[in-house]
PDB file of C-alpha atoms and ligand atoms in Angstrom:
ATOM      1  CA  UNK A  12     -22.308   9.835  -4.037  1.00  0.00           C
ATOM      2  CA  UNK A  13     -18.885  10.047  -3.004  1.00  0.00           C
ATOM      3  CA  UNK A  14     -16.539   6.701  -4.095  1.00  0.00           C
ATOM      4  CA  UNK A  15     -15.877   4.025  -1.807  1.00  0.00           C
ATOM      5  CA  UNK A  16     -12.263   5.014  -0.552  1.00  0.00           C
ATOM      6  CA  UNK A  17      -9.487   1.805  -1.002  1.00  0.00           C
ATOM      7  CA  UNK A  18      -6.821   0.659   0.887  1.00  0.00           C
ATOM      8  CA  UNK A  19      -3.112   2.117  -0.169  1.00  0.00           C
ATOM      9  CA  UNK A  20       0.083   1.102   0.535  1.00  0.00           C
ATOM     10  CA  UNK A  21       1.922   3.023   3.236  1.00  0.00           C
ATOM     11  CA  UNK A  22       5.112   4.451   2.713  1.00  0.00           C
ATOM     12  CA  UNK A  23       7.639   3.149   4.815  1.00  0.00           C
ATOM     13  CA  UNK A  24       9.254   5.314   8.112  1.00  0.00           C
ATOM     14  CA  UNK A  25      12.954   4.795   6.576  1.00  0.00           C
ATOM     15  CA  UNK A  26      14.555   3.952   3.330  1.00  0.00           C
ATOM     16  CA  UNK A  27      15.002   0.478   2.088  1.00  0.00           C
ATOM     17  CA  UNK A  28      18.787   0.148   3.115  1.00  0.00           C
ATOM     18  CA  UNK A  29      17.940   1.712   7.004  1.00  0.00           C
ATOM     19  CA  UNK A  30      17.359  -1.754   8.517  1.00  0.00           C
ATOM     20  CA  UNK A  31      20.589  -3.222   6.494  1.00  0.00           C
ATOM     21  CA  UNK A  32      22.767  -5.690   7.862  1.00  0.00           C
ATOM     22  CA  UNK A  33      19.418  -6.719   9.389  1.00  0.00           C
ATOM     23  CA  UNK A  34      17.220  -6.648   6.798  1.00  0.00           C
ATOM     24  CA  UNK A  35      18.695  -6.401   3.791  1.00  0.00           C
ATOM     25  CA  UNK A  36      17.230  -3.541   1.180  1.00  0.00           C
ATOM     26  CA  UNK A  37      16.425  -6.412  -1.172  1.00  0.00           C
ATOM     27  CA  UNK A  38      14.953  -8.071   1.300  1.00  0.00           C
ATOM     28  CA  UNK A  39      12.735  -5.132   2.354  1.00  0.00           C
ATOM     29  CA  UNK A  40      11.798  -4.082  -0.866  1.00  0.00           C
ATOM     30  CA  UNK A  41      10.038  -6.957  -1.698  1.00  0.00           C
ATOM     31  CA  UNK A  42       8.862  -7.425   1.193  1.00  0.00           C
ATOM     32  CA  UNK A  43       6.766  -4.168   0.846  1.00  0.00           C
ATOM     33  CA  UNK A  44       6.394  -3.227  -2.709  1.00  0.00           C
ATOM     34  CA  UNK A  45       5.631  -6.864  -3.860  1.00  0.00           C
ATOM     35  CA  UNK A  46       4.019  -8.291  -0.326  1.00  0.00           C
ATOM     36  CA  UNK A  47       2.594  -5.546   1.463  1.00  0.00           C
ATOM     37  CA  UNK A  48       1.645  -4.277  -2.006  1.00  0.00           C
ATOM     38  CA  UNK A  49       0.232  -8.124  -2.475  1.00  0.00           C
ATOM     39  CA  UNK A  50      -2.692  -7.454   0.774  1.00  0.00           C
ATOM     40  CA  UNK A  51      -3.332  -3.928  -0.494  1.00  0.00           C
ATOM     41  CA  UNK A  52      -4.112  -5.317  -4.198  1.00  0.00           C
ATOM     42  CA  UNK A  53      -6.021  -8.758  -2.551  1.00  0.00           C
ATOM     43  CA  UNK A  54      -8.530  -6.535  -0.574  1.00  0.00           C
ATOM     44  CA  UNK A  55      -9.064  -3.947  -2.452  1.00  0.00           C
ATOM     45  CA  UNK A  56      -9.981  -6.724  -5.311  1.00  0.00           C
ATOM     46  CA  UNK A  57     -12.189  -8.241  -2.849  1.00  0.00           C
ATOM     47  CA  UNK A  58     -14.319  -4.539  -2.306  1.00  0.00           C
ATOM     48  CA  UNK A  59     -14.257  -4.181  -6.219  1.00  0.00           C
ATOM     49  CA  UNK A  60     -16.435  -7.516  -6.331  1.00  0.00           C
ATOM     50  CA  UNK A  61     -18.443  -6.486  -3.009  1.00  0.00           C
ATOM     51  CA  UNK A  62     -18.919  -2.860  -4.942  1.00  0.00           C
ATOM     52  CA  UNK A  63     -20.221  -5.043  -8.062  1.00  0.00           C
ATOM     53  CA  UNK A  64     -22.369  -7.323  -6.434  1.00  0.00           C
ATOM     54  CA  UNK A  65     -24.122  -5.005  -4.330  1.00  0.00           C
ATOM     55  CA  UNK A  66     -25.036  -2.341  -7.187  1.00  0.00           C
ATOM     56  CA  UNK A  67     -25.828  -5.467  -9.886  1.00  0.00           C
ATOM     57  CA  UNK A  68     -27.932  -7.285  -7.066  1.00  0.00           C
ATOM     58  CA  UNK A  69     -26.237  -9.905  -7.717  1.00  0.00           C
ATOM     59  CA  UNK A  70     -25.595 -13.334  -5.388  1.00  0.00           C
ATOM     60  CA  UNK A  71     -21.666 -13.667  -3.584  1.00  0.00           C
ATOM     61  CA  UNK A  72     -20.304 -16.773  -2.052  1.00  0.00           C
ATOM     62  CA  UNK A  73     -20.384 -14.243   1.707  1.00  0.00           C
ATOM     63  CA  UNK A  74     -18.560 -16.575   3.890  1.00  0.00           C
ATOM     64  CA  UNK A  75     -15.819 -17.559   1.053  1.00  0.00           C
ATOM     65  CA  UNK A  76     -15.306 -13.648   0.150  1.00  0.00           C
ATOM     66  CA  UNK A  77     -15.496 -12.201   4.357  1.00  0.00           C
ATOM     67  CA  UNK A  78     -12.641 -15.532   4.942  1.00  0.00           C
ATOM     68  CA  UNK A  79     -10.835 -13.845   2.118  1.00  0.00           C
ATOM     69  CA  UNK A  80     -10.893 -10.161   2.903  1.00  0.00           C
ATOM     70  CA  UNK A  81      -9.915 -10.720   6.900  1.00  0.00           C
ATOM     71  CA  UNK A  82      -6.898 -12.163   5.456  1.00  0.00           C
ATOM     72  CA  UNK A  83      -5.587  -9.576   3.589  1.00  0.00           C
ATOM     73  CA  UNK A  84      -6.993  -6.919   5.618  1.00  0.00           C
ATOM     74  CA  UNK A  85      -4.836  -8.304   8.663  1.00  0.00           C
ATOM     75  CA  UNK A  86      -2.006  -8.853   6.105  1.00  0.00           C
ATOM     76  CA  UNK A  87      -2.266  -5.094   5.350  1.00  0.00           C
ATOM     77  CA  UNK A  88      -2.459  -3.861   8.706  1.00  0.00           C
ATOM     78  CA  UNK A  89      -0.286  -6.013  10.525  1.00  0.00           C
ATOM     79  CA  UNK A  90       2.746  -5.115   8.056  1.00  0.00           C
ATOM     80  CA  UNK A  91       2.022  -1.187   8.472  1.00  0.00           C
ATOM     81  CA  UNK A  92       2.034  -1.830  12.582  1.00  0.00           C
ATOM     82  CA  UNK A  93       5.495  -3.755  11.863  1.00  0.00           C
ATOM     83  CA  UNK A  94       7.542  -1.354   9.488  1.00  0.00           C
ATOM     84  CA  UNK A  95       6.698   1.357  12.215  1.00  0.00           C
ATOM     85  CA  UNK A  96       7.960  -0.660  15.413  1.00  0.00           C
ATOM     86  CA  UNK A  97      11.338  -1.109  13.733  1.00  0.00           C
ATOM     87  CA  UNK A  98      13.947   1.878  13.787  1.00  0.00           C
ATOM     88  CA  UNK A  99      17.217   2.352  11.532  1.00  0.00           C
ATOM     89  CA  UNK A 100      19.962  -0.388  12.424  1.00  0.00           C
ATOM     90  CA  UNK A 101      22.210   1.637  15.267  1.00  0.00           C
ATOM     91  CA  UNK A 102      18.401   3.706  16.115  1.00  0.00           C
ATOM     92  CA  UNK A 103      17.130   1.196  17.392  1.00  0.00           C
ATOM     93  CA  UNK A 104      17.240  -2.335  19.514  1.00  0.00           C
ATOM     94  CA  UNK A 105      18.541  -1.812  23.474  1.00  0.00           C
ATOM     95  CA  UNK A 106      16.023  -2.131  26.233  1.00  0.00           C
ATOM     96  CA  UNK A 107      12.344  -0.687  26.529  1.00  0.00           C
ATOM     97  CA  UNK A 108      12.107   2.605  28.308  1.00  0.00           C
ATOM     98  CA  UNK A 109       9.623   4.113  30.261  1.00  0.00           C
ATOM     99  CA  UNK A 110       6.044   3.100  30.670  1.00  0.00           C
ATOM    100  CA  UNK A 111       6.691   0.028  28.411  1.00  0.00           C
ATOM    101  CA  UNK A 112       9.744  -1.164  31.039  1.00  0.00           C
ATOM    102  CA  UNK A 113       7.564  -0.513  33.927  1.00  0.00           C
ATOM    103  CA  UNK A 114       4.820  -2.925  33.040  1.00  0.00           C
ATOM    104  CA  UNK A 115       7.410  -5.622  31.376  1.00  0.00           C
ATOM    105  CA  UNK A 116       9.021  -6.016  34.609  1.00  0.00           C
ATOM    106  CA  UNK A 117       5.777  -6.265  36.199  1.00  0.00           C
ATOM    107  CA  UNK A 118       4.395  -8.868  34.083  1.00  0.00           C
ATOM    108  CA  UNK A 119       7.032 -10.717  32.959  1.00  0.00           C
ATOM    109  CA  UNK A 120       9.502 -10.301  35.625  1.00  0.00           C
ATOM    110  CA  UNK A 121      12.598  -9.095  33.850  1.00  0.00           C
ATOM    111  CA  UNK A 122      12.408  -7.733  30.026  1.00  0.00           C
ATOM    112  CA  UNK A 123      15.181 -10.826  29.401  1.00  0.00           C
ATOM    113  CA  UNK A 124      11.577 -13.151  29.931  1.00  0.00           C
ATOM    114  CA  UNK A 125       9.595 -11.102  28.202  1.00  0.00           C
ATOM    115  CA  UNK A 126      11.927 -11.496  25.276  1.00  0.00           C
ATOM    116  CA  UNK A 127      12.318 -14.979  25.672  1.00  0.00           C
ATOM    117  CA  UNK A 128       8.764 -15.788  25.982  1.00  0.00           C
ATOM    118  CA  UNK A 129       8.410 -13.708  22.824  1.00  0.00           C
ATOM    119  CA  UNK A 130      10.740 -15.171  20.507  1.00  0.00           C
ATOM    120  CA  UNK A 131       9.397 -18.493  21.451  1.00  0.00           C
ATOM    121  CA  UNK A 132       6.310 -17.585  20.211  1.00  0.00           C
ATOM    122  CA  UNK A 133       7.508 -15.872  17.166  1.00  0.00           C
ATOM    123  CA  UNK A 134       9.878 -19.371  16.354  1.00  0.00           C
ATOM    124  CA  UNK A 135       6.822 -21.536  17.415  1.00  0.00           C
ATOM    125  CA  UNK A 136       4.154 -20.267  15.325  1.00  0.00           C
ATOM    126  CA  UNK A 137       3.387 -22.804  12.724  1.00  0.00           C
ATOM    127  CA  UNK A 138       3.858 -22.334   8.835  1.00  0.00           C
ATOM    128  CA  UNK A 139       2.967 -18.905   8.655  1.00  0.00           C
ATOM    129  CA  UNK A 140       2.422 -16.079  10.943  1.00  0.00           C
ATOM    130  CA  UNK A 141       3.156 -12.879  13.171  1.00  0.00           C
ATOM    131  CA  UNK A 142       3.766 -12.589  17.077  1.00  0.00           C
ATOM    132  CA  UNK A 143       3.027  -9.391  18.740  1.00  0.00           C
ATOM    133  CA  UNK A 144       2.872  -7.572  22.207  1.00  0.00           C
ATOM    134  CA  UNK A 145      -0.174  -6.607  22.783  1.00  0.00           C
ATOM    135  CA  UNK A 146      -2.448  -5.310  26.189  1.00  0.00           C
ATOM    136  CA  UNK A 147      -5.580  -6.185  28.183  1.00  0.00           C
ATOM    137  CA  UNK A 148      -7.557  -3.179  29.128  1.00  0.00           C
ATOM    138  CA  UNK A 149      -9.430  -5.298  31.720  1.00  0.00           C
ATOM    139  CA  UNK A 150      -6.977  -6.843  33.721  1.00  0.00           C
ATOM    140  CA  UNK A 151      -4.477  -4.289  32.746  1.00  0.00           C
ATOM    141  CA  UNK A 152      -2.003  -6.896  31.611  1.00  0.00           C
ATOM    142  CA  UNK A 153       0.550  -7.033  28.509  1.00  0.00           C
ATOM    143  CA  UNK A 154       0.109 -10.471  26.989  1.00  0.00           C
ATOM    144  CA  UNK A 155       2.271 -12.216  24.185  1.00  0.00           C
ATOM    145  CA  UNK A 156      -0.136 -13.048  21.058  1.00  0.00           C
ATOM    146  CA  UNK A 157       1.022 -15.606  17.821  1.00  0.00           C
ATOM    147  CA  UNK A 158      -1.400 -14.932  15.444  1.00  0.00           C
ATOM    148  CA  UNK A 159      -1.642 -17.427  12.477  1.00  0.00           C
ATOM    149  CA  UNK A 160      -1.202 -16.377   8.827  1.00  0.00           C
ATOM    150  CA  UNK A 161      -2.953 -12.722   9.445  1.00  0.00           C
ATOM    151  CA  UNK A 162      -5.720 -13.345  11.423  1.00  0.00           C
ATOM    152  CA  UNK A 163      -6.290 -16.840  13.127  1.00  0.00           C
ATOM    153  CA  UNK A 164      -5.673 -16.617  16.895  1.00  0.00           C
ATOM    154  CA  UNK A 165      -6.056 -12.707  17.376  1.00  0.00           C
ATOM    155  CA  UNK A 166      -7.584 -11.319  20.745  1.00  0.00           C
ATOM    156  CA  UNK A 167     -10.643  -9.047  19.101  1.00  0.00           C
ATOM    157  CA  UNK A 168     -10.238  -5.353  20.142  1.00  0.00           C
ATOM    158  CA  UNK A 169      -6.663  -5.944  22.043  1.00  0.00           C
ATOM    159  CA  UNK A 170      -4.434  -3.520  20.851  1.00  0.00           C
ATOM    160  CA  UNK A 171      -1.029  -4.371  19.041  1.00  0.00           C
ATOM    161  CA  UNK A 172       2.006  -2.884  20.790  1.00  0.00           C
ATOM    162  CA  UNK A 173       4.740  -4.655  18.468  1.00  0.00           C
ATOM    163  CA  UNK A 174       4.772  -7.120  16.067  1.00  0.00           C
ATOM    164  CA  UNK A 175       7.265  -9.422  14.018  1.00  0.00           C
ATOM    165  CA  UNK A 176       6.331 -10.734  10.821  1.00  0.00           C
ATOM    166  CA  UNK A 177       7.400 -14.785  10.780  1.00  0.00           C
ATOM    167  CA  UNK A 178       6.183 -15.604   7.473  1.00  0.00           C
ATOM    168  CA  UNK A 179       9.393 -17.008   5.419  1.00  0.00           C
ATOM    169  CA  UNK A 180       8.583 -14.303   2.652  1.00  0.00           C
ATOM    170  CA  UNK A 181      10.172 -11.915   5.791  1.00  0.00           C
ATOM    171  CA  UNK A 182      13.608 -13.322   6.115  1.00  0.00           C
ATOM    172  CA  UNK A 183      14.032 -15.742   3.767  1.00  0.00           C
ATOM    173  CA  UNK A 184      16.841 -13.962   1.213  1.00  0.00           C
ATOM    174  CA  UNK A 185      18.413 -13.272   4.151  1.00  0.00           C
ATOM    175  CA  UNK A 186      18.287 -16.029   6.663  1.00  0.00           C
ATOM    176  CA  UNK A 187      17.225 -18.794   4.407  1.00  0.00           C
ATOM    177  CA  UNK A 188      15.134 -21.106   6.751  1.00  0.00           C
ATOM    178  CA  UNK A 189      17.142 -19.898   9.861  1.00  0.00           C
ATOM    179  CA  UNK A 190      13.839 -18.095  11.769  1.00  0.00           C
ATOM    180  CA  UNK A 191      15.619 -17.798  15.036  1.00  0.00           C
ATOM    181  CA  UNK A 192      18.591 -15.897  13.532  1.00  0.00           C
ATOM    182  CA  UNK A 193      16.196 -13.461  11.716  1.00  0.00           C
ATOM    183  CA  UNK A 194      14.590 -12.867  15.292  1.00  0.00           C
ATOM    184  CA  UNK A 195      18.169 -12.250  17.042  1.00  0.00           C
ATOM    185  CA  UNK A 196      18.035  -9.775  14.774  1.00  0.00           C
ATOM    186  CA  UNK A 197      15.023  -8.160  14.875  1.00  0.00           C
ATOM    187  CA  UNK A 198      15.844  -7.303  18.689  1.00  0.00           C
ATOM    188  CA  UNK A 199      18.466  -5.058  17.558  1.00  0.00           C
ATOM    189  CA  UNK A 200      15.927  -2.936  15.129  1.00  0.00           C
ATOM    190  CA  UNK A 201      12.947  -2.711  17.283  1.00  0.00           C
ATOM    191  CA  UNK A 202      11.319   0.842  17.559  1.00  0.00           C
ATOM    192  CA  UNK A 203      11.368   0.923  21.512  1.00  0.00           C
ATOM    193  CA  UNK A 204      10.008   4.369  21.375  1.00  0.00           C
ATOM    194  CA  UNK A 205       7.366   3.799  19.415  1.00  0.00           C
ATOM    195  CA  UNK A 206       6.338   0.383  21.291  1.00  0.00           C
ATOM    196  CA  UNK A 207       6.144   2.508  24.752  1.00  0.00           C
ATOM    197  CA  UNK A 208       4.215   5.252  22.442  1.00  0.00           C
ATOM    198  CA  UNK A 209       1.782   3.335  21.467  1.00  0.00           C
ATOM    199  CA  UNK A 210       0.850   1.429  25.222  1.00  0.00           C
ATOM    200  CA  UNK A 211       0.966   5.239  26.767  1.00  0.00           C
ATOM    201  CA  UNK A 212      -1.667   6.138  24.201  1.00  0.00           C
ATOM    202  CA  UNK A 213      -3.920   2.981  25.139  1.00  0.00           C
ATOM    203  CA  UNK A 214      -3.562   3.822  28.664  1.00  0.00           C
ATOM    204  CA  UNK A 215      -5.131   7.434  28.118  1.00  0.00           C
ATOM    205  CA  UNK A 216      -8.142   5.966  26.752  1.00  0.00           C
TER     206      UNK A 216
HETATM  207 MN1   MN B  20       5.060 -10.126   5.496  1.00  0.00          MN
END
């Protein structure tokens, strides 16, 4: 029988000073070789005791070790979706182009709203957490998401256009407690290419 593949930590799009005055290299580098690293170690761990228990026959606590593994699965996935929606400081940042534009202005009214409503949800999610951009295929509507810690609050199946990592672990060298200020920021780094890349490959489904 083949082995059970594991989760690996992605290599990031740029190098660790790209997003600098930003995000800091130290800052990144953490971020992604100790936290990133952190969800890719935490579920892998968690399929090494699955892997045991199910070839020893042996009893698991299911609900305790499934709570566990969601977590750092969505911490794993949710960073990879975030590296790749930010671009090189002077790459990146300006207004959404394209498809992405089209249906902003539709939904939101102006991309200015849309970015308000977004970084209130980013500032207003509590302790821990992520907001993203993310799409209805039903009513064919973009929709702002917070998600809690990594996976409380999530629309199952929606896809995730963009996403900002609030956890303090994300700006905190940087910005010390100042949230908002990190966000200002992030504005200026965001991957507006890839955003739009990703909604015009959802809409060809
Ligand atoms: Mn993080």
């Amino acid at each position: 029988m083949e082995p059970k593949r594991l989760y690996t930590l992605p290599a990031l799009p740029y190098d660790y000073k790209a997003l600098s005055p930003h995000i800091s290299e130290e800052q990144l580098r953490i971020h992604h070789t100790k936290h990133h690293q952190g969800y890719v170690n935490g579920a892998n761990a968690i399929y090494e005791k699955l892997d045991k228990a199910r070839k020893e026959g042996t009893d698991l606590d299911v609900k305790a070790v499934l709570r566990e593994l969601s977590f750092h699965v969505g911490g794993f996935l949710l960073h990879a979706l975030y590296w790749e929606n930010m671009a090189p400081a002077g790459a990146g940042g300006g207004a959404p182009k394209g498809t992405l534009a089209a249906l902003i202005e539709k939904e939101f009214g102006s991309f200015d709203r849309m970015k308000k409503e977004f970084t209130t949800a980013a500032n207003s999610v509590e302790g821990s957490g992520w907001a993203a951009l993310t799409y209805c295929q039903k009513t064919e509507r973009l929709l702002v998401m917070q998600i809690e810690k990594h996976n409380v609050n999530v629309y199952p199946s929606f896809p995730i256009l963009m996403a900002v990592d609030v956890w303090e672990h994300a700006y905190y060298l940087d910005y010390k407690n100042d949230r908002a200020r990190y966000l200002e920021n992030f504005w200026s780094i965001v991957n507006w290419d890839v955003v739009n890349a990703r909604l015009e490959n959802v809409l060809k489904k």
